[in-house]
């Protein structure tokens, strides 16, 4: 039985967290309060709607439904302006090496992201051709830590969930992978992502030999 490899986007393939931060900070400032980089950590892997709910809790702000919807759109317009000029130079180190290794072994690859902007980002950084399936915020009804996004990705790849490997930088994402009965690999701070079955700071620490062992299962 073939293995499938599923990649999260933000924090795994590219560092778009910095652009999300700038856009949320702009909105917070406009609403009259500060939003720090530390607080932005809470937003990793979290849906846009949930991010705005948390932001309003931070600022102790109420919102009508109309305001809420307007601010969601405003934040995304600003975010899109920030990512407009993204290119391959923003791909995180050694991600192309791992994708290329998997491709050469004919291993199916999927994206499993909370972002509704995943496709244009993969196009801008010129990696979209590696992905046999793209499951993102437009395709799921339940956010991570629910396993829906990864289970749908496995289904689209035609691979059993238990034969999938997931790379994630968010706690909620690692939990989602574990809930899907997949092999979870935390990318980032080992102490934060301690629920991952394996942990690496980034892909430069992951050898082709390690990937080969995962493929052989
Ligand atoms: P969008 P991931 C997530 O991406 C980000 O980590 C999170 O900060 C963001 O709010 C979410 O996507 C939604 O993004 O506003 O573009 O739909 O890590 O799941 O790839
Ligand atoms: Mg992420």
XYZ file of C-alpha atoms and ligand atoms in Angstrom:
238
model
C 0.000 0.000 0.000
C 1.416 3.387 -1.008
C 2.023 6.169 1.486
C 0.682 9.699 1.119
C 2.347 12.882 2.340
C 0.278 15.888 3.441
C 1.767 19.346 3.939
C 0.284 22.263 5.857
C 0.949 25.589 4.093
C 1.614 28.509 6.438
C 4.641 27.772 8.622
C 5.534 24.590 6.739
C 5.916 25.511 3.053
C 6.017 29.316 3.355
C 6.086 31.821 6.210
C 2.875 33.704 5.515
C 2.303 34.195 9.273
C 4.201 37.492 9.039
C 1.748 38.806 6.429
C -1.282 37.574 8.371
C 0.203 39.421 11.376
C 0.613 42.710 9.516
C -2.955 42.569 8.223
C -4.456 41.706 11.638
C -2.313 44.382 13.327
C -3.564 46.998 10.881
C -7.159 46.083 11.693
C -6.486 46.086 15.457
C -4.836 49.510 15.270
C -7.744 50.821 13.200
C -10.087 49.573 15.942
C -7.934 51.335 18.549
C -5.855 48.612 20.220
C -2.484 46.871 19.920
C -1.843 43.377 18.591
C 1.531 41.810 19.340
C 3.613 39.136 17.609
C 3.187 36.962 20.694
C -0.590 37.206 20.377
C -0.255 36.325 16.681
C 1.007 32.879 17.764
C -2.591 32.096 18.782
C -3.639 32.543 15.151
C -1.446 29.817 13.632
C -3.504 27.163 11.864
C -6.713 28.893 13.000
C -9.463 29.865 10.520
C -9.909 33.499 9.498
C -13.279 33.712 11.281
C -11.891 32.314 14.530
C -8.888 34.674 14.271
C -11.213 37.692 14.147
C -13.194 36.374 17.121
C -9.930 36.063 19.119
C -8.760 39.513 17.944
C -11.990 41.103 19.185
C -11.601 39.285 22.533
C -8.048 40.688 22.801
C -9.314 44.228 22.094
C -12.401 43.711 24.232
C -14.502 44.839 21.273
C -18.060 43.906 20.377
C -19.095 43.721 16.725
C -22.389 43.600 14.885
C -22.645 40.877 12.244
C -22.221 43.551 9.571
C -19.037 44.924 11.177
C -17.677 41.409 11.628
C -18.208 40.578 7.959
C -16.703 43.911 6.838
C -13.568 43.437 8.973
C -13.091 39.876 7.664
C -13.101 41.255 4.121
C -10.831 44.214 5.003
C -8.259 41.957 6.644
C -8.207 39.664 3.643
C -7.870 42.538 1.162
C -4.823 43.771 3.107
C -3.413 40.229 3.349
C -3.814 39.737 -0.410
C -1.880 42.959 -0.996
C 0.961 41.655 1.190
C 1.173 38.293 -0.626
C 0.751 39.849 -4.075
C 4.474 39.804 -4.810
C 5.388 36.501 -3.190
C 7.712 34.313 -5.210
C 9.819 31.154 -4.888
C 12.364 32.978 -2.703
C 9.826 32.749 0.147
C 9.710 28.949 0.180
C 11.056 27.680 3.510
C 14.479 25.940 3.403
C 14.685 22.447 1.896
C 10.949 22.154 1.177
C 11.636 21.747 -2.590
C 14.199 18.997 -1.859
C 11.623 16.953 0.068
C 8.872 17.543 -2.520
C 11.223 16.561 -5.340
C 12.360 13.412 -3.493
C 8.731 12.325 -3.007
C 7.899 13.111 -6.632
C 10.794 10.991 -7.893
C 9.467 8.082 -5.788
C 5.943 8.614 -7.221
C 4.559 9.281 -3.749
C 1.248 11.193 -3.777
C 1.404 14.643 -2.157
C -1.471 16.768 -0.801
C -1.911 20.156 0.793
C -3.986 20.350 3.997
C -4.368 23.996 4.980
C -6.861 26.191 6.839
C -6.216 29.028 4.391
C -8.727 30.040 1.732
C -5.806 31.593 -0.184
C -3.759 28.404 -0.486
C -4.029 27.871 -4.252
C -2.853 31.337 -5.347
C 0.055 31.122 -2.879
C 1.182 27.732 -4.233
C 0.960 29.195 -7.743
C 2.989 32.285 -6.828
C 5.816 30.230 -5.296
C 5.639 27.811 -8.225
C 5.063 24.608 -6.240
C 1.500 23.802 -7.238
C 2.558 21.120 -9.752
C 3.756 18.859 -6.937
C 0.293 18.525 -5.401
C -2.096 15.760 -6.432
C -4.737 17.160 -4.077
C -5.305 20.551 -2.478
C -7.670 20.696 0.488
C -7.962 24.130 2.066
C -10.287 26.431 3.992
C -12.710 26.461 1.056
C -13.293 22.697 1.235
C -13.879 21.968 4.917
C -16.603 22.749 7.406
C -14.649 21.869 10.561
C -11.388 23.597 11.489
C -8.267 21.898 12.872
C -7.956 20.190 15.416
C -10.818 18.388 13.685
C -9.223 15.853 11.301
C -11.589 16.688 8.394
C -8.995 18.551 6.298
C -6.469 15.689 6.437
C -9.046 12.900 6.004
C -10.364 14.651 2.886
C -6.808 15.058 1.579
C -6.127 11.318 2.081
C -9.388 10.468 0.328
C -8.541 12.684 -2.638
C -5.099 11.061 -2.899
C -6.692 7.594 -2.717
C -4.520 6.671 0.272
C -5.666 5.181 3.611
C -5.530 7.671 6.490
C -3.189 5.434 8.499
C -0.760 5.443 5.559
C -0.460 9.241 5.551
C 2.281 11.434 6.982
C 1.449 15.036 7.962
C 3.847 17.986 8.329
C 2.408 20.682 10.642
C 3.630 23.792 12.467
C 0.510 24.380 14.600
C -0.579 22.543 17.741
C -4.139 22.283 16.375
C -2.710 20.786 13.161
C -0.657 18.147 14.972
C -3.758 17.263 17.005
C -5.790 17.004 13.781
C -3.199 14.643 12.249
C -3.191 12.477 15.375
C -7.008 12.432 15.402
C -6.900 11.284 11.758
C -4.671 8.364 12.818
C -1.843 9.681 10.630
C 1.865 10.015 11.379
C 2.293 13.576 12.688
C 5.526 15.477 12.189
C 5.835 18.789 14.043
C 7.826 21.480 12.231
C 8.951 24.178 14.666
C 9.407 24.384 18.419
C 9.692 20.850 19.825
C 8.332 21.942 23.209
C 5.227 23.518 21.679
C 4.586 20.634 19.247
C 5.310 17.864 21.764
C 2.261 15.854 20.641
C 3.916 15.237 17.263
C 5.228 11.699 16.721
C 8.396 13.261 15.293
C 9.698 16.806 15.704
C 12.068 18.923 13.619
C 12.902 22.621 13.728
C 12.665 22.812 9.934
C 13.145 20.656 6.822
C 16.925 21.104 6.803
C 16.923 18.608 9.708
C 14.998 15.993 7.695
C 17.148 13.672 5.586
C 16.021 11.894 2.429
C 16.879 8.712 4.292
C 14.311 9.565 6.982
C 11.657 10.196 4.304
C 12.570 6.890 2.641
C 12.049 5.086 5.979
C 8.603 6.710 6.312
C 7.753 5.587 2.764
C 8.779 2.011 3.590
C 6.710 2.279 6.784
P -6.859 32.711 5.220
P -2.298 26.969 7.508
C -3.641 29.150 8.241
O -2.814 28.490 7.330
C -2.833 30.205 9.004
O -1.871 29.556 9.822
C -3.763 31.009 9.872
O -3.044 31.999 10.570
C -4.831 31.650 8.984
O -5.734 32.400 9.765
C -5.576 30.542 8.229
O -4.647 29.806 7.465
C -6.649 31.100 7.317
O -6.055 31.821 6.291
O -7.281 33.958 5.905
O -5.858 32.899 4.116
O -8.044 31.876 4.772
O -1.237 27.018 8.545
O -3.470 26.093 7.873
O -1.755 26.661 6.140
Mg 0.454 26.197 9.560
